[in-house]
mmCIF file of C-alpha atoms and ligand atoms in Angstrom:
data_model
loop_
_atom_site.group_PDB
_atom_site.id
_atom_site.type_symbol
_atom_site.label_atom_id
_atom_site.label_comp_id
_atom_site.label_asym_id
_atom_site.label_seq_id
_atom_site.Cartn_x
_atom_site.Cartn_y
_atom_site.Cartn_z
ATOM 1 C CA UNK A 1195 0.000 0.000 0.000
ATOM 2 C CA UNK A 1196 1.169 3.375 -0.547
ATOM 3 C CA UNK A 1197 -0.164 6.156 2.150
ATOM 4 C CA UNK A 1198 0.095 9.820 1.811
ATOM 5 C CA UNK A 1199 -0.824 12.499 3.973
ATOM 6 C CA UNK A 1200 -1.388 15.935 2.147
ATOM 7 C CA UNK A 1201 -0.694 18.645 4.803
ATOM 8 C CA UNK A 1202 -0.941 22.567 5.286
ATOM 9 C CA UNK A 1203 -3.697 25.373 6.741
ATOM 10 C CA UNK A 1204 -7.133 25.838 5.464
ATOM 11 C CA UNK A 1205 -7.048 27.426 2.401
ATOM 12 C CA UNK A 1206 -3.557 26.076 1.720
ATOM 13 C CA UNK A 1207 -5.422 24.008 -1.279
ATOM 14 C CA UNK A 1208 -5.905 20.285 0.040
ATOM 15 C CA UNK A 1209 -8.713 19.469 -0.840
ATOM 16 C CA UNK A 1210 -8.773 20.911 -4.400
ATOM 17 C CA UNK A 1211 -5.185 18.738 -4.627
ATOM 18 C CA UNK A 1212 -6.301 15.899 -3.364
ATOM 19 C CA UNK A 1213 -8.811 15.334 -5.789
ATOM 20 C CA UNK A 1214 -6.117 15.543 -8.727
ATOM 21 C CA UNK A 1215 -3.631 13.235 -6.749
ATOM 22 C CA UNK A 1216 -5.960 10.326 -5.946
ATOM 23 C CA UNK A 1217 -7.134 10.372 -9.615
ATOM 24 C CA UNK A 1218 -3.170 10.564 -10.833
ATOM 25 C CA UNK A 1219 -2.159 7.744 -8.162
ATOM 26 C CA UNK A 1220 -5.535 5.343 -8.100
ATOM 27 C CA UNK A 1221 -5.673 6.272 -4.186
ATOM 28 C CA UNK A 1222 -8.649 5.773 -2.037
ATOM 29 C CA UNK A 1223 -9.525 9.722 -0.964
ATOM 30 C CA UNK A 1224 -10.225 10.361 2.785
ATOM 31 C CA UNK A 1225 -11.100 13.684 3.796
ATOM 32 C CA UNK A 1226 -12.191 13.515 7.231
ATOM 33 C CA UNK A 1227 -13.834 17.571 6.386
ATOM 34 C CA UNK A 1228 -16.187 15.651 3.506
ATOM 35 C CA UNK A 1229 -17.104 12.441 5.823
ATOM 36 C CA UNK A 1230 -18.252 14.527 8.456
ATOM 37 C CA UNK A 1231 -20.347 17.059 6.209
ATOM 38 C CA UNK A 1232 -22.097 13.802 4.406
ATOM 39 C CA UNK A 1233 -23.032 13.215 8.185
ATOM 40 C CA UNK A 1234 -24.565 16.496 8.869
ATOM 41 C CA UNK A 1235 -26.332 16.943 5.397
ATOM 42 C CA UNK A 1236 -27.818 13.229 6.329
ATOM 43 C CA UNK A 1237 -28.567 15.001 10.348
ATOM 44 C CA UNK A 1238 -26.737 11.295 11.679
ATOM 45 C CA UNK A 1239 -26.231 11.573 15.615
ATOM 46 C CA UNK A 1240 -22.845 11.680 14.511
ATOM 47 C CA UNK A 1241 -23.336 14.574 12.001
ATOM 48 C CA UNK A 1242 -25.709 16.708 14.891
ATOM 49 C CA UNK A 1243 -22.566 16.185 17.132
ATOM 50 C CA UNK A 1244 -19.657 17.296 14.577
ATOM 51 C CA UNK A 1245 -21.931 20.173 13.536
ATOM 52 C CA UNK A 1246 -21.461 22.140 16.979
ATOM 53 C CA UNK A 1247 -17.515 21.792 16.514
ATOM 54 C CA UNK A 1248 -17.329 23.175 13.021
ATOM 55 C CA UNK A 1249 -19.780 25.464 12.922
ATOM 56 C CA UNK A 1250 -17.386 27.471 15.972
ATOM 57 C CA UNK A 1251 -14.220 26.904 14.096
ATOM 58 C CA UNK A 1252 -13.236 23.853 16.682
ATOM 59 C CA UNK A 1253 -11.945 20.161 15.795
ATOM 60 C CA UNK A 1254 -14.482 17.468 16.463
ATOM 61 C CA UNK A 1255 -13.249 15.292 19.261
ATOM 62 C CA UNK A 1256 -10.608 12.665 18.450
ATOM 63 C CA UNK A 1257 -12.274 9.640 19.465
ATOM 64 C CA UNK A 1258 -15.429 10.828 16.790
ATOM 65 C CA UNK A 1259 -12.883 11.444 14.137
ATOM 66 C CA UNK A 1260 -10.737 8.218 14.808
ATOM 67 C CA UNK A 1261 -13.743 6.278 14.822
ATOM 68 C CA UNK A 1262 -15.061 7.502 11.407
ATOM 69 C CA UNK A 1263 -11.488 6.762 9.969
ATOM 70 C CA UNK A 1264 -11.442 3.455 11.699
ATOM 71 C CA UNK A 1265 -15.148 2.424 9.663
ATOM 72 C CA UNK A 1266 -14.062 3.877 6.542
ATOM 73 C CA UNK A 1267 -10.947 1.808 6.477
ATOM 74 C CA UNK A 1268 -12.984 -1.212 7.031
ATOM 75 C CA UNK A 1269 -15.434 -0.157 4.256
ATOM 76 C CA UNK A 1270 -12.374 0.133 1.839
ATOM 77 C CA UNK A 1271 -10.222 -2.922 1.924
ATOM 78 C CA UNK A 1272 -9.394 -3.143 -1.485
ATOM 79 C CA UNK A 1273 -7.701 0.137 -1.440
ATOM 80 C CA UNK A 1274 -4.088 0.218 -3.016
ATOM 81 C CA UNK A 1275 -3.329 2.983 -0.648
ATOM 82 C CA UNK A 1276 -5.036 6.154 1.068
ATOM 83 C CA UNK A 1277 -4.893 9.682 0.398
ATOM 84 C CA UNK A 1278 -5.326 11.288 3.920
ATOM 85 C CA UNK A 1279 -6.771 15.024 3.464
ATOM 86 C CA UNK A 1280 -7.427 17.274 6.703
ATOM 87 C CA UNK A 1281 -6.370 14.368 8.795
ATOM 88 C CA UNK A 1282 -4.594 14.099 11.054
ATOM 89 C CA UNK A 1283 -5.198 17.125 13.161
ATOM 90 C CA UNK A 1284 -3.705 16.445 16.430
ATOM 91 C CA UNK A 1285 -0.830 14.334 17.845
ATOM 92 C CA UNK A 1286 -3.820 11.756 19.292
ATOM 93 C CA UNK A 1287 -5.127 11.617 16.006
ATOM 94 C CA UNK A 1288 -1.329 10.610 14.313
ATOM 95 C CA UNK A 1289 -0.462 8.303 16.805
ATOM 96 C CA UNK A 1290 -3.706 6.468 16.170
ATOM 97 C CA UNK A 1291 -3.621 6.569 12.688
ATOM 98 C CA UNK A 1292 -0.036 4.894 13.093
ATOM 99 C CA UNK A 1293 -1.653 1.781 15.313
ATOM 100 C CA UNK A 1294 -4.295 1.697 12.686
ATOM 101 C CA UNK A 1295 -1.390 1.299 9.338
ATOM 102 C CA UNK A 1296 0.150 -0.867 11.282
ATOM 103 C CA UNK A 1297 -2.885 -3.433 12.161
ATOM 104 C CA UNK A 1298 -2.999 -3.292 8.536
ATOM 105 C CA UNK A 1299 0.682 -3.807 8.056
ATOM 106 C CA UNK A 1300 1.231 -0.969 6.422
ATOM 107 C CA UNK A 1301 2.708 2.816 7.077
ATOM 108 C CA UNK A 1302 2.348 6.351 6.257
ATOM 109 C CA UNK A 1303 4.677 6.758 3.246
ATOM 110 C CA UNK A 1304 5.095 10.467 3.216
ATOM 111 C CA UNK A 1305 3.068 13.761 4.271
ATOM 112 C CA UNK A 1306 3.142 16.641 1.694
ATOM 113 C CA UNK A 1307 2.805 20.382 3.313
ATOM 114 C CA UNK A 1308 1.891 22.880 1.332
ATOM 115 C CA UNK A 1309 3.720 26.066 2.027
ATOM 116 C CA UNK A 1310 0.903 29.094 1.485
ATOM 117 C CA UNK A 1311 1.895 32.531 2.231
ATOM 118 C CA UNK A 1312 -0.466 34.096 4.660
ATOM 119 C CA UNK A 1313 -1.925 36.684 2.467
ATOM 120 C CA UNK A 1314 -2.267 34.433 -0.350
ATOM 121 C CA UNK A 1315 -4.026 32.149 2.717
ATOM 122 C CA UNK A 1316 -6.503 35.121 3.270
ATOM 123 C CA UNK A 1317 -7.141 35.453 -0.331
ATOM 124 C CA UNK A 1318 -8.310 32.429 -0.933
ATOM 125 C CA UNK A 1319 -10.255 32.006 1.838
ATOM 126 C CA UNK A 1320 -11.970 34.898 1.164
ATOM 127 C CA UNK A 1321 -12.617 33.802 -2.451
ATOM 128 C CA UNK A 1322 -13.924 30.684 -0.762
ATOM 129 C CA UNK A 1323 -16.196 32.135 1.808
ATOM 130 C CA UNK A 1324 -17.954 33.376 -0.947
ATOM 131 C CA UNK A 1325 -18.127 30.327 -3.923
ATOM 132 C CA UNK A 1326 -18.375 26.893 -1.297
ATOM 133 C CA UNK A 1327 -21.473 27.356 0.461
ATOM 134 C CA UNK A 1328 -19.728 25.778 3.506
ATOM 135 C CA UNK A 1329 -21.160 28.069 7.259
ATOM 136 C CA UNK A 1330 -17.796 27.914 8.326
ATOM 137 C CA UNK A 1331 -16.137 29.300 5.319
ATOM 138 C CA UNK A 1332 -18.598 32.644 5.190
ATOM 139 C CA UNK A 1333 -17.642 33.602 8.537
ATOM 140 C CA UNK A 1334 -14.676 35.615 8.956
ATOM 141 C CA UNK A 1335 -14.287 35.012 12.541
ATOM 142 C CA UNK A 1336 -14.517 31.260 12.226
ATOM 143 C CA UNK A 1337 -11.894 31.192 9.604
ATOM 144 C CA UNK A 1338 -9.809 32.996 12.282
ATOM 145 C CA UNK A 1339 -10.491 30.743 14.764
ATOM 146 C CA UNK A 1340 -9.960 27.405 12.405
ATOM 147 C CA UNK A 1341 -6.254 29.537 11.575
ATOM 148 C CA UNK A 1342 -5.782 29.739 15.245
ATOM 149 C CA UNK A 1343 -6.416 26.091 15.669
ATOM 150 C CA UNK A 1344 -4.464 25.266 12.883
ATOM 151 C CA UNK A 1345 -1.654 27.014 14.786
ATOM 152 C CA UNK A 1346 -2.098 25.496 18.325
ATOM 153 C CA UNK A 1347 -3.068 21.643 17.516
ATOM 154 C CA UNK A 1348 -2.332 21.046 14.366
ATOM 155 C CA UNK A 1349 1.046 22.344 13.929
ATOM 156 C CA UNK A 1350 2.452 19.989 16.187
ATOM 157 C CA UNK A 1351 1.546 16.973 14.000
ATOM 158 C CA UNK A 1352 3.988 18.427 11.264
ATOM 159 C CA UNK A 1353 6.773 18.208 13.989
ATOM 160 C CA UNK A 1354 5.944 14.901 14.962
ATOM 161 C CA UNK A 1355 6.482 13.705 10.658
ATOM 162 C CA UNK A 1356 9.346 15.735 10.891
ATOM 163 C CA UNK A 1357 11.031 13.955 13.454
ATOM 164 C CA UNK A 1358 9.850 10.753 11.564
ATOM 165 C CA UNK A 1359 11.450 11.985 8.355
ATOM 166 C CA UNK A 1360 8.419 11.752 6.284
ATOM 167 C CA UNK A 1361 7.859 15.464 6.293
ATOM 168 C CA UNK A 1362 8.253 17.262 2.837
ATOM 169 C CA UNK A 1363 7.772 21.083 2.237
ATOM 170 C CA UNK A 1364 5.928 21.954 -1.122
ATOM 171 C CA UNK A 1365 5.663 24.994 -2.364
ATOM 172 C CA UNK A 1366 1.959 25.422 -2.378
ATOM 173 C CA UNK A 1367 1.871 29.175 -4.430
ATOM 174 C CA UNK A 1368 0.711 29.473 -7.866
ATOM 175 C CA UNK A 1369 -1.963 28.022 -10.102
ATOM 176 C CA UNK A 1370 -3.661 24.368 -9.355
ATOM 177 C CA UNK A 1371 -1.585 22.757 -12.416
ATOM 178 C CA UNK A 1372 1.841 24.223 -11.527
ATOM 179 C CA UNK A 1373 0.960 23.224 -7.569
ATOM 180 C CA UNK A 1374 -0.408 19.839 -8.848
ATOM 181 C CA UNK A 1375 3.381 19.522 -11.014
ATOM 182 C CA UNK A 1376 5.143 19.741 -8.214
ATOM 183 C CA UNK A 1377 3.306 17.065 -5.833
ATOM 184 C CA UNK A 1378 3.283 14.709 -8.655
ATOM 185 C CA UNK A 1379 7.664 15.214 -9.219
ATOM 186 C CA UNK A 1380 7.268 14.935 -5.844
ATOM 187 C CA UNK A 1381 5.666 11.801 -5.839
ATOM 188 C CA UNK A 1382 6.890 9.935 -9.179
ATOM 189 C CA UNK A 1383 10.256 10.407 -7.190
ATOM 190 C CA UNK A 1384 9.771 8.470 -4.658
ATOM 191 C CA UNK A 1385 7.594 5.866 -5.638
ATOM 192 C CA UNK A 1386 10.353 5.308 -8.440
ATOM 193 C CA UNK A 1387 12.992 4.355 -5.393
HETATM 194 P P1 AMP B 1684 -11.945 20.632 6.407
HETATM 195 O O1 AMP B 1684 -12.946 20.404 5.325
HETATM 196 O O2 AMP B 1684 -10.862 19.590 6.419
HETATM 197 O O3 AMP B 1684 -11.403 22.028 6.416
HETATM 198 O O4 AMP B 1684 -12.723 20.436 7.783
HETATM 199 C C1 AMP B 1684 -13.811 21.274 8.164
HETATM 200 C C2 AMP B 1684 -14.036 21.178 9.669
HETATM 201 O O5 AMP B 1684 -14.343 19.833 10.032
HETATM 202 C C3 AMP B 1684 -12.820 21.549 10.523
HETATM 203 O O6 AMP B 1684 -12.725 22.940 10.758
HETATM 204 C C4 AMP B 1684 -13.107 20.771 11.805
HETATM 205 O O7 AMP B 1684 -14.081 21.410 12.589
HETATM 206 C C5 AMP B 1684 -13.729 19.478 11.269
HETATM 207 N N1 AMP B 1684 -12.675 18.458 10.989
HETATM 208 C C6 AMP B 1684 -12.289 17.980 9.780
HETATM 209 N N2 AMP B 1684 -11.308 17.066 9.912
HETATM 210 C C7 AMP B 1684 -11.063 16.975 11.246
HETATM 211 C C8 AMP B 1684 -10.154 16.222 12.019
HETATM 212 N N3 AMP B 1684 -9.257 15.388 11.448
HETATM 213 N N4 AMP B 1684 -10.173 16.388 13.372
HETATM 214 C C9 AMP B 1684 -11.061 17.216 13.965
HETATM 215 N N5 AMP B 1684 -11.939 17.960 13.293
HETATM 216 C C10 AMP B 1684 -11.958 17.846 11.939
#
């Protein structure tokens, strides 16, 4: 199996990247952001709970999150590898996504940060707020907040890849293609080794 982790702040362009890489690699795409909105636009206990998290900018508890991962790798056990997209979020979340590789004898290849400057963050986020019809996008004070987060819990997870040596800096500026270039060089390299 080959695992990726595409990392970096909201706005910094996962998701749009994501969508390109699993199609390029023949990944299974899980975005933990898109599992827990199918749960809310389907009003699941699980969504109801989530919903009061992201609607103030916070994470959703670990254990919900970890849980959700845990069912969708069960649901997927074909997959030739994963393409993990807003996850994870926190050092609890890493250190159980590690257990769960390894029950499945596998590992997180590498994790792919994308380097955003902070005004082109803003930019795009605004652009967003306005275009994705997602309640914590048109808020300015949520995005803040989810930045903020970003900052304090997330952060921390890139350290933890860093001191695993899987961490790799992209630079995330530019248009989708040129961004999309560079993961893929990025990722023909290795997988070539
Ligand atoms: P995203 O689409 O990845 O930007 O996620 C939107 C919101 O869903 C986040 O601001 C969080 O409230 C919640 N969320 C998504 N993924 C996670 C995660 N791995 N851990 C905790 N909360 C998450």
């Amino acid at each position: 199996m080959y695992n990726l982790v595409l990392f970096g702040p909201p706005g910094s362009g996962k998701g749009t990247q994501s969508e390109k890489i699993v199609e390029h690699c023949g990944l299974v795409h899980l975005s933990t952001g898109n599992l827990l909105r199918e749960e809310i636009k389907n009003k699941t206990p699980l969504g109801m709970e989530a919903k009061s998290f992201i609607d103030k900018g916070h994470l959703v508890p670990d254990e919900v999150v970890i849980g959700m991962v845990d069912s969708y790798f069960d649901a997927h056990k074909d997959a030739k590898g994963f393409l993990f997209d807003g996850f994870p979020r926190t050092l609890a979340q890493a250190k159980a996504l590690d257990k769960l590789m390894a029950l499945k004898k596998t590992a997180i290849a590498q994790v792919l940060m994308l380097d955003v400057d902070q005004e082109e963050l803003i930019k795009r986020l605004v652009h967003r707020g306005k275009t994705s019809g997602r309640s914590d996008d048109a808020d300015e004070n949520i995005q803040r907040k989810r930045q903020e987060v970003y900052r304090s819990e997330t952060l921390p997870v890139a350290d933890y890849y860093t001191k695993e040596k899987k961490l790799a800096n992209l630079d995330g500026m530019g248009s989708i293609d040129e961004i999309f270039g560079r993961i893929c060089s990025y990722i023909d390299k290795k997988t070539k080794k």
